[in-house]
Amino acid sequence: MPITDKGYEYQMPDGIRNQLTKGFLELLHLGVSNWYKNKHDMTDEEFDYMNFYVYTEGNGIWSDSFEEVCSNMNKQWLAEYFKHLPWYESDLFCGEVGEMMIKLGVIKEGEQRDISE
């Protein structure tokens, strides 16, 4: 991964991107959102990108859910790929996964709320 004047650059390989189907991403969203629903008083509407995923991508719950979906779909190699990314590539990978979730209609992008409200 090159470091440029724009910072770190990462482009998800097509072979990896092709594995992240809408069904895969729906299961990832379900795993992440169910964990938070069980631990916190959250509604489905709160799980948009700008107000939730941008803050939780790559955290332990997100990573555990990603690994679980990989295991359930017999794609352990994909979980290994993710686990072995350096932190900066991992962050960018998670961002691309979030963008794919929006593009495929798994989650909404949302509008960032003012945290003072």
PDB file of C-alpha atoms in Angstrom:
ATOM      1  CA  MET A   1       0.000   0.000   0.000  1.00  0.00           C
ATOM      2  CA  PRO A   2       1.580   3.270  -1.044  1.00  0.00           C
ATOM      3  CA  ILE A   3       1.768   6.330   1.165  1.00  0.00           C
ATOM      4  CA  THR A   4       1.088   9.448  -0.884  1.00  0.00           C
ATOM      5  CA  ASP A   5       0.659  13.136  -0.206  1.00  0.00           C
ATOM      6  CA  LYS A   6      -3.010  12.261   0.408  1.00  0.00           C
ATOM      7  CA  GLY A   7      -2.086   9.769   3.122  1.00  0.00           C
ATOM      8  CA  TYR A   8      -2.501   6.012   2.994  1.00  0.00           C
ATOM      9  CA  GLU A   9      -4.074   4.564  -0.083  1.00  0.00           C
ATOM     10  CA  TYR A  10      -5.838   1.227  -0.096  1.00  0.00           C
ATOM     11  CA  GLN A  11      -7.949  -0.354  -2.768  1.00  0.00           C
ATOM     12  CA  MET A  12      -9.832  -3.492  -1.928  1.00  0.00           C
ATOM     13  CA  PRO A  13      -8.871  -6.286  -4.339  1.00  0.00           C
ATOM     14  CA  ASP A  14     -11.689  -7.280  -6.698  1.00  0.00           C
ATOM     15  CA  GLY A  15     -11.477 -10.888  -5.470  1.00  0.00           C
ATOM     16  CA  ILE A  16     -12.266  -9.680  -1.958  1.00  0.00           C
ATOM     17  CA  ARG A  17     -14.904  -7.146  -3.039  1.00  0.00           C
ATOM     18  CA  ASN A  18     -16.741  -9.846  -4.998  1.00  0.00           C
ATOM     19  CA  GLN A  19     -17.125 -11.929  -1.838  1.00  0.00           C
ATOM     20  CA  LEU A  20     -18.924  -9.121  -0.003  1.00  0.00           C
ATOM     21  CA  THR A  21     -22.358  -9.776  -1.443  1.00  0.00           C
ATOM     22  CA  LYS A  22     -25.527  -8.107  -0.261  1.00  0.00           C
ATOM     23  CA  GLY A  23     -26.380 -11.276   1.688  1.00  0.00           C
ATOM     24  CA  PHE A  24     -22.983 -11.248   3.389  1.00  0.00           C
ATOM     25  CA  LEU A  25     -23.332  -7.564   4.297  1.00  0.00           C
ATOM     26  CA  GLU A  26     -26.881  -8.075   5.594  1.00  0.00           C
ATOM     27  CA  LEU A  27     -25.616 -10.796   7.940  1.00  0.00           C
ATOM     28  CA  LEU A  28     -22.780  -8.521   9.080  1.00  0.00           C
ATOM     29  CA  HIS A  29     -25.255  -5.736   9.795  1.00  0.00           C
ATOM     30  CA  LEU A  30     -27.548  -8.136  11.633  1.00  0.00           C
ATOM     31  CA  GLY A  31     -24.705  -9.377  13.839  1.00  0.00           C
ATOM     32  CA  VAL A  32     -23.499  -5.886  14.717  1.00  0.00           C
ATOM     33  CA  SER A  33     -26.928  -4.346  15.233  1.00  0.00           C
ATOM     34  CA  ASN A  34     -28.262  -7.264  17.300  1.00  0.00           C
ATOM     35  CA  TRP A  35     -25.315  -7.041  19.693  1.00  0.00           C
ATOM     36  CA  TYR A  36     -25.896  -3.342  20.260  1.00  0.00           C
ATOM     37  CA  LYS A  37     -29.672  -3.779  20.529  1.00  0.00           C
ATOM     38  CA  ASN A  38     -29.162  -6.408  23.226  1.00  0.00           C
ATOM     39  CA  LYS A  39     -26.750  -4.235  25.213  1.00  0.00           C
ATOM     40  CA  HIS A  40     -28.258  -0.792  24.656  1.00  0.00           C
ATOM     41  CA  ASP A  41     -31.676   0.652  24.046  1.00  0.00           C
ATOM     42  CA  MET A  42     -31.287   1.258  20.312  1.00  0.00           C
ATOM     43  CA  THR A  43     -33.768   1.252  17.448  1.00  0.00           C
ATOM     44  CA  ASP A  44     -33.242   0.136  13.847  1.00  0.00           C
ATOM     45  CA  GLU A  45     -33.254   3.772  12.723  1.00  0.00           C
ATOM     46  CA  GLU A  46     -30.085   4.447  14.723  1.00  0.00           C
ATOM     47  CA  PHE A  47     -27.984   2.056  12.636  1.00  0.00           C
ATOM     48  CA  ASP A  48     -27.134   4.346   9.740  1.00  0.00           C
ATOM     49  CA  TYR A  49     -23.617   4.975   8.511  1.00  0.00           C
ATOM     50  CA  MET A  50     -22.999   8.563   9.615  1.00  0.00           C
ATOM     51  CA  ASN A  51     -24.226   8.133  13.189  1.00  0.00           C
ATOM     52  CA  PHE A  52     -23.268   4.545  13.954  1.00  0.00           C
ATOM     53  CA  TYR A  53     -21.032   2.611  11.562  1.00  0.00           C
ATOM     54  CA  VAL A  54     -18.518   5.398  11.082  1.00  0.00           C
ATOM     55  CA  TYR A  55     -17.807   5.074  14.834  1.00  0.00           C
ATOM     56  CA  THR A  56     -17.945   1.281  15.143  1.00  0.00           C
ATOM     57  CA  GLU A  57     -16.231   0.018  11.994  1.00  0.00           C
ATOM     58  CA  GLY A  58     -13.445  -2.327  12.899  1.00  0.00           C
ATOM     59  CA  ASN A  59     -14.131  -2.377  16.635  1.00  0.00           C
ATOM     60  CA  GLY A  60     -14.297  -5.712  18.456  1.00  0.00           C
ATOM     61  CA  ILE A  61     -18.017  -6.241  17.853  1.00  0.00           C
ATOM     62  CA  TRP A  62     -17.716  -5.380  14.153  1.00  0.00           C
ATOM     63  CA  SER A  63     -14.652  -7.617  13.750  1.00  0.00           C
ATOM     64  CA  ASP A  64     -16.236 -10.517  15.652  1.00  0.00           C
ATOM     65  CA  SER A  65     -19.387 -10.230  13.538  1.00  0.00           C
ATOM     66  CA  PHE A  66     -17.314 -10.130  10.345  1.00  0.00           C
ATOM     67  CA  GLU A  67     -15.435 -13.274  11.397  1.00  0.00           C
ATOM     68  CA  GLU A  68     -18.682 -15.031  12.343  1.00  0.00           C
ATOM     69  CA  VAL A  69     -20.267 -14.293   8.972  1.00  0.00           C
ATOM     70  CA  CYS A  70     -17.104 -15.513   7.235  1.00  0.00           C
ATOM     71  CA  SER A  71     -17.213 -18.731   9.248  1.00  0.00           C
ATOM     72  CA  ASN A  72     -20.933 -19.286   8.624  1.00  0.00           C
ATOM     73  CA  MET A  73     -20.445 -18.744   4.885  1.00  0.00           C
ATOM     74  CA  ASN A  74     -17.346 -20.977   4.746  1.00  0.00           C
ATOM     75  CA  LYS A  75     -15.085 -18.032   3.939  1.00  0.00           C
ATOM     76  CA  GLN A  76     -12.567 -18.281   6.769  1.00  0.00           C
ATOM     77  CA  TRP A  77      -9.867 -17.150   4.341  1.00  0.00           C
ATOM     78  CA  LEU A  78     -11.680 -13.801   4.099  1.00  0.00           C
ATOM     79  CA  ALA A  79     -11.574 -13.390   7.881  1.00  0.00           C
ATOM     80  CA  GLU A  80      -7.850 -14.205   7.766  1.00  0.00           C
ATOM     81  CA  TYR A  81      -7.351 -11.568   5.071  1.00  0.00           C
ATOM     82  CA  PHE A  82      -9.038  -8.980   7.288  1.00  0.00           C
ATOM     83  CA  LYS A  83      -7.145 -10.044  10.433  1.00  0.00           C
ATOM     84  CA  HIS A  84      -3.782  -9.674   8.731  1.00  0.00           C
ATOM     85  CA  LEU A  85      -4.299  -6.184   7.351  1.00  0.00           C
ATOM     86  CA  PRO A  86      -2.192  -3.500   9.031  1.00  0.00           C
ATOM     87  CA  TRP A  87      -4.341  -1.168  11.143  1.00  0.00           C
ATOM     88  CA  TYR A  88      -4.372   1.606   8.544  1.00  0.00           C
ATOM     89  CA  GLU A  89      -5.462  -0.758   5.756  1.00  0.00           C
ATOM     90  CA  SER A  90      -7.992  -2.347   8.106  1.00  0.00           C
ATOM     91  CA  ASP A  91      -9.555   1.073   8.771  1.00  0.00           C
ATOM     92  CA  LEU A  92      -9.791   1.790   5.048  1.00  0.00           C
ATOM     93  CA  PHE A  93     -11.160  -1.711   4.364  1.00  0.00           C
ATOM     94  CA  CYS A  94     -13.922  -1.160   6.944  1.00  0.00           C
ATOM     95  CA  GLY A  95     -14.764   2.173   5.347  1.00  0.00           C
ATOM     96  CA  GLU A  96     -15.133   0.502   1.956  1.00  0.00           C
ATOM     97  CA  VAL A  97     -17.363  -2.179   3.490  1.00  0.00           C
ATOM     98  CA  GLY A  98     -19.535   0.595   4.938  1.00  0.00           C
ATOM     99  CA  GLU A  99     -19.766   2.279   1.535  1.00  0.00           C
ATOM    100  CA  MET A 100     -20.790  -1.042  -0.010  1.00  0.00           C
ATOM    101  CA  MET A 101     -23.493  -1.466   2.658  1.00  0.00           C
ATOM    102  CA  ILE A 102     -24.931   1.920   1.704  1.00  0.00           C
ATOM    103  CA  LYS A 103     -24.662   1.287  -2.045  1.00  0.00           C
ATOM    104  CA  LEU A 104     -26.421  -2.093  -1.767  1.00  0.00           C
ATOM    105  CA  GLY A 105     -29.178  -0.711   0.467  1.00  0.00           C
ATOM    106  CA  VAL A 106     -28.222  -2.663   3.595  1.00  0.00           C
ATOM    107  CA  ILE A 107     -27.995   0.534   5.652  1.00  0.00           C
ATOM    108  CA  LYS A 108     -28.795   4.181   5.061  1.00  0.00           C
ATOM    109  CA  GLU A 109     -26.099   6.800   4.854  1.00  0.00           C
ATOM    110  CA  GLY A 110     -27.907   9.115   7.269  1.00  0.00           C
ATOM    111  CA  GLU A 111     -27.144  12.684   8.152  1.00  0.00           C
ATOM    112  CA  GLN A 112     -24.687  13.386  10.894  1.00  0.00           C
ATOM    113  CA  ARG A 113     -26.488  14.732  13.934  1.00  0.00           C
ATOM    114  CA  ASP A 114     -25.192  17.531  16.067  1.00  0.00           C
ATOM    115  CA  ILE A 115     -23.869  15.800  19.190  1.00  0.00           C
ATOM    116  CA  SER A 116     -24.857  18.757  21.351  1.00  0.00           C
ATOM    117  CA  GLU A 117     -28.546  17.978  20.804  1.00  0.00           C
TER     118      GLU A 117
END
